[in-house]
């Protein structure tokens, strides 16, 4: 008894699966390598107290976070991000350049 296996259909399928797998791995590596985390504290200009509920946003994106009860924040930003915006009702908006910094503190003044 002789068994004949036709590999003509399985070889193209293996190649397609390999290509898809490699694309997925590449996307994961690229995505992971292009972000960084920035932390900091937001305080009031008049008394130096922390400001709770300040929106910290990456300019030109929908990426944002809010400061906690101690005025602290942590935000993961894409490598191409250039400016953080700090906004709070009744206060002037502050724009801080990101550069190579991993800690960015902001001081808000009344509007």
GROMACS .gro file of C-alpha atoms in nm:
model
  111
    1UNK     CA    1   0.000   0.000   0.000
    2UNK     CA    2   0.141   0.337  -0.101
    3UNK     CA    3   0.030   0.674   0.041
    4UNK     CA    4   0.074   0.979  -0.175
    5UNK     CA    5   0.051   1.320  -0.011
    6UNK     CA    6  -0.016   1.619  -0.227
    7UNK     CA    7   0.184   1.909  -0.079
    8UNK     CA    8   0.085   2.150  -0.353
    9UNK     CA    9  -0.199   2.296  -0.146
   10UNK     CA   10  -0.030   2.296   0.195
   11UNK     CA   11   0.292   2.474   0.091
   12UNK     CA   12   0.121   2.801  -0.022
   13UNK     CA   13  -0.091   2.794   0.295
   14UNK     CA   14   0.218   2.758   0.514
   15UNK     CA   15   0.381   3.047   0.334
   16UNK     CA   16   0.074   3.269   0.387
   17UNK     CA   17   0.056   3.179   0.755
   18UNK     CA   18   0.426   3.253   0.798
   19UNK     CA   19   0.390   3.594   0.630
   20UNK     CA   20   0.089   3.682   0.847
   21UNK     CA   21   0.273   3.572   1.161
   22UNK     CA   22   0.580   3.782   1.074
   23UNK     CA   23   0.364   4.088   1.006
   24UNK     CA   24   0.199   4.049   1.345
   25UNK     CA   25   0.534   4.018   1.522
   26UNK     CA   26   0.668   4.325   1.339
   27UNK     CA   27   0.360   4.531   1.434
   28UNK     CA   28   0.395   4.435   1.800
   29UNK     CA   29   0.762   4.526   1.808
   30UNK     CA   30   0.708   4.860   1.633
   31UNK     CA   31   0.412   4.952   1.852
   32UNK     CA   32   0.594   4.870   2.174
   33UNK     CA   33   0.908   5.058   2.078
   34UNK     CA   34   0.733   5.383   1.996
   35UNK     CA   35   0.589   5.488   2.331
   36UNK     CA   36   0.722   5.632   2.654
   37UNK     CA   37   0.570   5.715   2.990
   38UNK     CA   38   0.576   6.067   3.132
   39UNK     CA   39   0.493   6.146   3.493
   40UNK     CA   40   0.467   6.469   3.687
   41UNK     CA   41   0.281   6.692   3.929
   42UNK     CA   42   0.053   6.988   3.862
   43UNK     CA   43   0.041   7.265   4.122
   44UNK     CA   44  -0.128   7.604   4.170
   45UNK     CA   45   0.085   7.915   4.110
   46UNK     CA   46  -0.050   8.108   4.410
   47UNK     CA   47  -0.011   7.858   4.694
   48UNK     CA   48   0.186   7.569   4.543
   49UNK     CA   49  -0.086   7.320   4.634
   50UNK     CA   50  -0.150   7.026   4.401
   51UNK     CA   51  -0.441   7.063   4.159
   52UNK     CA   52  -0.677   6.767   4.132
   53UNK     CA   53  -0.865   6.692   3.809
   54UNK     CA   54  -0.637   6.869   3.561
   55UNK     CA   55  -0.662   6.722   3.211
   56UNK     CA   56  -0.321   6.629   3.072
   57UNK     CA   57  -0.342   6.577   2.695
   58UNK     CA   58  -0.096   6.496   2.419
   59UNK     CA   59  -0.141   6.782   2.172
   60UNK     CA   60  -0.293   6.672   1.841
   61UNK     CA   61  -0.417   6.336   1.972
   62UNK     CA   62  -0.699   6.193   2.181
   63UNK     CA   63  -0.454   6.061   2.442
   64UNK     CA   64  -0.520   6.213   2.783
   65UNK     CA   65  -0.534   6.152   3.156
   66UNK     CA   66  -0.640   6.340   3.470
   67UNK     CA   67  -0.435   6.432   3.777
   68UNK     CA   68  -0.511   6.247   4.101
   69UNK     CA   69  -0.586   6.394   4.447
   70UNK     CA   70  -0.216   6.477   4.491
   71UNK     CA   71  -0.185   6.650   4.152
   72UNK     CA   72   0.014   6.358   4.009
   73UNK     CA   73  -0.031   6.209   3.663
   74UNK     CA   74   0.118   5.939   3.443
   75UNK     CA   75   0.061   5.924   3.069
   76UNK     CA   76   0.197   5.700   2.794
   77UNK     CA   77   0.276   5.901   2.484
   78UNK     CA   78   0.387   5.809   2.131
   79UNK     CA   79   0.751   5.887   2.047
   80UNK     CA   80   0.641   6.149   1.794
   81UNK     CA   81   0.452   6.350   2.061
   82UNK     CA   82   0.596   6.699   2.108
   83UNK     CA   83   0.369   6.892   2.350
   84UNK     CA   84   0.160   6.820   2.661
   85UNK     CA   85  -0.141   7.043   2.731
   86UNK     CA   86  -0.256   7.102   3.089
   87UNK     CA   87  -0.613   7.234   3.113
   88UNK     CA   88  -0.844   7.309   3.406
   89UNK     CA   89  -1.156   7.525   3.432
   90UNK     CA   90  -1.070   7.874   3.557
   91UNK     CA   91  -0.698   7.831   3.487
   92UNK     CA   92  -0.479   7.927   3.193
   93UNK     CA   93  -0.387   7.638   2.964
   94UNK     CA   94  -0.020   7.542   2.992
   95UNK     CA   95   0.178   7.392   2.704
   96UNK     CA   96   0.494   7.203   2.797
   97UNK     CA   97   0.738   7.063   2.538
   98UNK     CA   98   0.806   6.691   2.587
   99UNK     CA   99   1.152   6.658   2.438
  100UNK     CA  100   1.349   6.379   2.605
  101UNK     CA  101   1.191   6.442   2.947
  102UNK     CA  102   1.026   6.163   3.143
  103UNK     CA  103   0.913   6.393   3.428
  104UNK     CA  104   0.723   6.712   3.345
  105UNK     CA  105   0.574   6.926   3.622
  106UNK     CA  106   0.335   7.211   3.547
  107UNK     CA  107   0.224   7.520   3.738
  108UNK     CA  108  -0.122   7.656   3.658
  109UNK     CA  109  -0.219   8.022   3.695
  110UNK     CA  110  -0.573   8.160   3.738
  111UNK     CA  111  -0.734   8.274   3.414
   0.00000   0.00000   0.00000
